[in-house]
PDB file of C-alpha atoms and ligand atoms in Angstrom:
ATOM      1  CA  UNK H 137     -13.524 -13.236  -0.244  1.00 47.00           C
ATOM      2  CA  UNK H 138     -11.825 -12.286  -3.445  1.00 52.00           C
ATOM      3  CA  UNK H 139     -13.784 -10.084  -5.706  1.00 55.00           C
ATOM      4  CA  UNK H 140     -13.425  -9.925  -9.382  1.00 61.00           C
ATOM      5  CA  UNK H 141     -12.180  -6.448  -9.627  1.00 68.00           C
ATOM      6  CA  UNK H 142     -11.213  -5.885 -13.240  1.00 63.00           C
ATOM      7  CA  UNK H 143     -13.236  -3.048 -14.980  1.00 75.00           C
ATOM      8  CA  UNK H 144     -15.348  -2.430 -11.983  1.00 89.00           C
ATOM      9  CA  UNK H 145     -17.368   0.642 -12.315  1.00 93.00           C
ATOM     10  CA  UNK H 146     -17.384   3.608  -9.781  1.00 93.00           C
ATOM     11  CA  UNK H 147     -21.005   2.856  -9.018  1.00 95.00           C
ATOM     12  CA  UNK H 148     -20.188  -0.812  -8.260  1.00 96.00           C
ATOM     13  CA  UNK H 149     -17.241   0.335  -6.030  1.00 96.00           C
ATOM     14  CA  UNK H 150     -19.932   2.567  -4.076  1.00 96.00           C
ATOM     15  CA  UNK H 151     -22.082  -0.316  -3.829  1.00 96.00           C
ATOM     16  CA  UNK H 152     -19.428  -2.666  -2.493  1.00 96.00           C
ATOM     17  CA  UNK H 153     -17.516  -0.507  -0.062  1.00 97.00           C
ATOM     18  CA  UNK H 154     -18.859   1.536   2.888  1.00 97.00           C
ATOM     19  CA  UNK H 155     -18.536   5.184   2.714  1.00 97.00           C
ATOM     20  CA  UNK H 156     -15.317   5.375   4.730  1.00 97.00           C
ATOM     21  CA  UNK H 157     -13.754   2.557   2.676  1.00 98.00           C
ATOM     22  CA  UNK H 158     -14.631   4.154  -0.466  1.00 98.00           C
ATOM     23  CA  UNK H 159     -13.385   7.517   0.449  1.00 98.00           C
ATOM     24  CA  UNK H 160      -9.871   5.977   1.363  1.00 98.00           C
ATOM     25  CA  UNK H 161      -9.512   3.212  -1.229  1.00 98.00           C
ATOM     26  CA  UNK H 162     -11.209   4.865  -4.328  1.00 97.00           C
ATOM     27  CA  UNK H 163     -10.722   8.711  -3.585  1.00 97.00           C
ATOM     28  CA  UNK H 164      -7.046   8.320  -1.835  1.00 96.00           C
ATOM     29  CA  UNK H 165      -8.394   9.771   1.482  1.00 97.00           C
ATOM     30  CA  UNK H 166      -6.766   9.506   4.908  1.00 97.00           C
ATOM     31  CA  UNK H 167      -8.611   8.494   7.975  1.00 98.00           C
ATOM     32  CA  UNK H 168      -7.990  10.524  11.036  1.00 97.00           C
ATOM     33  CA  UNK H 169      -5.005   9.172  13.231  1.00 98.00           C
ATOM     34  CA  UNK H 170      -6.127   6.885  16.129  1.00 98.00           C
ATOM     35  CA  UNK H 171      -9.541   6.378  14.639  1.00 97.00           C
ATOM     36  CA  UNK H 172      -9.250   3.279  12.699  1.00 97.00           C
ATOM     37  CA  UNK H 173     -10.038  -0.247  13.956  1.00 97.00           C
ATOM     38  CA  UNK H 174      -6.399  -1.747  13.531  1.00 98.00           C
ATOM     39  CA  UNK H 175      -4.081   1.188  14.752  1.00 97.00           C
ATOM     40  CA  UNK H 176      -4.075  -0.485  18.063  1.00 96.00           C
ATOM     41  CA  UNK H 177      -5.054  -3.976  17.162  1.00 97.00           C
ATOM     42  CA  UNK H 178      -2.751  -7.042  17.893  1.00 97.00           C
ATOM     43  CA  UNK H 179      -4.637 -10.052  16.431  1.00 97.00           C
ATOM     44  CA  UNK H 180      -2.627 -12.826  14.727  1.00 97.00           C
ATOM     45  CA  UNK H 181      -3.603 -13.288  11.185  1.00 98.00           C
ATOM     46  CA  UNK H 182      -3.499 -11.436   7.797  1.00 98.00           C
ATOM     47  CA  UNK H 183      -4.828  -8.178   6.461  1.00 98.00           C
ATOM     48  CA  UNK H 184      -6.541  -8.345   3.289  1.00 98.00           C
ATOM     49  CA  UNK H 185      -7.272  -5.466   0.627  1.00 98.00           C
ATOM     50  CA  UNK H 186     -10.865  -4.311   1.757  1.00 98.00           C
ATOM     51  CA  UNK H 187     -11.739  -3.724  -1.824  1.00 97.00           C
ATOM     52  CA  UNK H 188     -10.514  -7.031  -3.537  1.00 96.00           C
ATOM     53  CA  UNK H 189      -9.758  -9.438  -0.724  1.00 97.00           C
ATOM     54  CA  UNK H 190      -6.030 -10.178  -1.786  1.00 97.00           C
ATOM     55  CA  UNK H 191      -3.553 -10.650   1.123  1.00 98.00           C
ATOM     56  CA  UNK H 192      -1.487  -7.518   1.654  1.00 98.00           C
ATOM     57  CA  UNK H 193       0.128  -7.698   5.261  1.00 98.00           C
ATOM     58  CA  UNK H 194       0.836 -10.269   7.716  1.00 98.00           C
ATOM     59  CA  UNK H 195       0.309  -9.480  11.659  1.00 98.00           C
ATOM     60  CA  UNK H 196       3.977 -10.640  11.907  1.00 97.00           C
ATOM     61  CA  UNK H 197       5.069  -7.645  10.121  1.00 98.00           C
ATOM     62  CA  UNK H 198       2.871  -5.131  12.033  1.00 98.00           C
ATOM     63  CA  UNK H 199       4.446  -2.953  14.800  1.00 97.00           C
ATOM     64  CA  UNK H 200       3.427  -0.083  16.852  1.00 96.00           C
ATOM     65  CA  UNK H 201       4.653   3.230  15.248  1.00 97.00           C
ATOM     66  CA  UNK H 202       2.842   5.467  17.708  1.00 96.00           C
ATOM     67  CA  UNK H 203       1.504   7.228  14.408  1.00 97.00           C
ATOM     68  CA  UNK H 204      -2.175   6.323  14.883  1.00 98.00           C
ATOM     69  CA  UNK H 205      -2.423   4.281  11.787  1.00 98.00           C
ATOM     70  CA  UNK H 206      -1.757   0.488  11.374  1.00 98.00           C
ATOM     71  CA  UNK H 207       1.967   0.216  10.494  1.00 98.00           C
ATOM     72  CA  UNK H 208       3.773  -2.866   8.863  1.00 98.00           C
ATOM     73  CA  UNK H 209       7.682  -3.145   7.812  1.00 98.00           C
ATOM     74  CA  UNK H 210       6.689  -5.013   4.788  1.00 98.00           C
ATOM     75  CA  UNK H 211       3.924  -6.353   2.621  1.00 98.00           C
ATOM     76  CA  UNK H 212       3.269 -10.037   2.270  1.00 98.00           C
ATOM     77  CA  UNK H 213       5.208 -10.108  -1.020  1.00 97.00           C
ATOM     78  CA  UNK H 214       6.985  -7.315  -2.562  1.00 95.00           C
ATOM     79  CA  UNK H 215       4.504  -7.849  -5.525  1.00 97.00           C
ATOM     80  CA  UNK H 216       1.447  -7.301  -3.314  1.00 97.00           C
ATOM     81  CA  UNK H 217       1.605  -3.760  -3.407  1.00 98.00           C
ATOM     82  CA  UNK H 218       2.475  -0.908  -6.007  1.00 97.00           C
ATOM     83  CA  UNK H 219       4.347   2.205  -4.861  1.00 97.00           C
ATOM     84  CA  UNK H 220       4.103   5.575  -6.591  1.00 97.00           C
ATOM     85  CA  UNK H 221       5.205   9.091  -6.077  1.00 96.00           C
ATOM     86  CA  UNK H 222       2.783  11.291  -4.410  1.00 95.00           C
ATOM     87  CA  UNK H 223       3.371  15.042  -4.591  1.00 94.00           C
ATOM     88  CA  UNK H 224      -0.105  16.049  -3.426  1.00 91.00           C
ATOM     89  CA  UNK H 225      -0.542  18.585  -0.417  1.00 90.00           C
ATOM     90  CA  UNK H 226       2.937  19.937  -1.105  1.00 90.00           C
ATOM     91  CA  UNK H 227       4.799  16.776   0.376  1.00 91.00           C
ATOM     92  CA  UNK H 228       6.798  14.435  -1.385  1.00 94.00           C
ATOM     93  CA  UNK H 229       5.422  10.867  -0.457  1.00 96.00           C
ATOM     94  CA  UNK H 230       5.177   7.540  -1.846  1.00 97.00           C
ATOM     95  CA  UNK H 231       1.803   6.062  -2.322  1.00 98.00           C
ATOM     96  CA  UNK H 232       1.111   2.543  -1.687  1.00 98.00           C
ATOM     97  CA  UNK H 233      -1.711   0.921  -3.874  1.00 98.00           C
ATOM     98  CA  UNK H 234      -3.120  -2.611  -4.058  1.00 98.00           C
ATOM     99  CA  UNK H 235      -1.331  -4.198  -6.999  1.00 97.00           C
ATOM    100  CA  UNK H 236      -4.444  -6.272  -7.837  1.00 96.00           C
ATOM    101  CA  UNK H 237      -7.085  -3.719  -7.743  1.00 96.00           C
ATOM    102  CA  UNK H 238      -5.414  -0.494  -7.733  1.00 96.00           C
ATOM    103  CA  UNK H 239      -7.218   0.840  -4.538  1.00 97.00           C
ATOM    104  CA  UNK H 240      -5.309   3.368  -2.298  1.00 98.00           C
ATOM    105  CA  UNK H 241      -4.078   1.853   0.762  1.00 98.00           C
ATOM    106  CA  UNK H 242      -1.793   4.417   2.352  1.00 98.00           C
ATOM    107  CA  UNK H 243       2.023   5.603   2.242  1.00 98.00           C
ATOM    108  CA  UNK H 244       5.412   4.236   2.854  1.00 98.00           C
ATOM    109  CA  UNK H 245       8.006   5.991   4.564  1.00 97.00           C
ATOM    110  CA  UNK H 246      11.682   5.351   5.031  1.00 97.00           C
ATOM    111  CA  UNK H 247      11.653   5.603   8.933  1.00 97.00           C
ATOM    112  CA  UNK H 248      10.492   1.906   9.769  1.00 97.00           C
ATOM    113  CA  UNK H 249      12.315  -0.631  11.977  1.00 96.00           C
ATOM    114  CA  UNK H 250      14.738  -3.108  10.819  1.00 93.00           C
ATOM    115  CA  UNK H 251      14.864  -5.280   8.860  1.00 91.00           C
ATOM    116  CA  UNK H 252      13.350  -3.108   6.108  1.00 95.00           C
ATOM    117  CA  UNK H 253      13.690   0.314   7.578  1.00 97.00           C
ATOM    118  CA  UNK H 254      10.366   1.046   5.937  1.00 98.00           C
ATOM    119  CA  UNK H 255       6.960   2.097   7.603  1.00 98.00           C
ATOM    120  CA  UNK H 256       3.932   1.117   5.445  1.00 98.00           C
ATOM    121  CA  UNK H 257       1.457   3.533   7.026  1.00 98.00           C
ATOM    122  CA  UNK H 258      -1.964   2.093   6.171  1.00 98.00           C
ATOM    123  CA  UNK H 259      -5.384   3.089   6.660  1.00 98.00           C
ATOM    124  CA  UNK H 260      -7.548   0.927   8.668  1.00 98.00           C
ATOM    125  CA  UNK H 261     -10.423   1.260   6.263  1.00 98.00           C
ATOM    126  CA  UNK H 262      -8.437  -0.095   3.532  1.00 98.00           C
ATOM    127  CA  UNK H 263      -7.734  -3.332   5.244  1.00 98.00           C
ATOM    128  CA  UNK H 264      -9.863  -6.396   6.364  1.00 98.00           C
ATOM    129  CA  UNK H 265      -8.272  -8.560   9.032  1.00 98.00           C
ATOM    130  CA  UNK H 266      -8.693 -12.324   9.066  1.00 97.00           C
ATOM    131  CA  UNK H 267      -7.486 -14.453  12.026  1.00 97.00           C
ATOM    132  CA  UNK H 268      -4.892 -16.979  11.404  1.00 94.00           C
ATOM    133  CA  UNK H 269      -6.609 -20.455  11.038  1.00 83.00           C
ATOM    134  CA  UNK H 270      -9.666 -18.854   9.506  1.00 78.00           C
ATOM    135  CA  UNK H 271      -8.203 -18.297   6.239  1.00 59.00           C
TER     136      UNK H 271
HETATM  137 FE1   FE U 403      -7.220  -4.724  -3.638  1.00 66.02          FE
END
């Protein structure tokens, strides 16, 4: 499923997404730790943007960070995501957005494993898993 996401209105996003997805993807919410469907999920496949369907992360880059959110050490392509300074909540963090549709995915932190040393800390609600072979 790849949606045409250019110029989608707020009303259209609300119709397309579940309330939880809308709150994370379009309002930059964060789901509570250990509550999302993918934090402890180990399926082999790819994780797509739940808003527009573009491939964002491969299961081979997923690791158990112990954080309670699905964590990856790199996106499928560097160009798959946009990283932006986020100084909200009195913290200096780096927000991660879908490069195609601009939806909020989570944050990236410099405490991940090699080879990247990065932890892409994502919300399950922003992702849509597809098993390998069903793509
Ligand atoms: Fe997207």
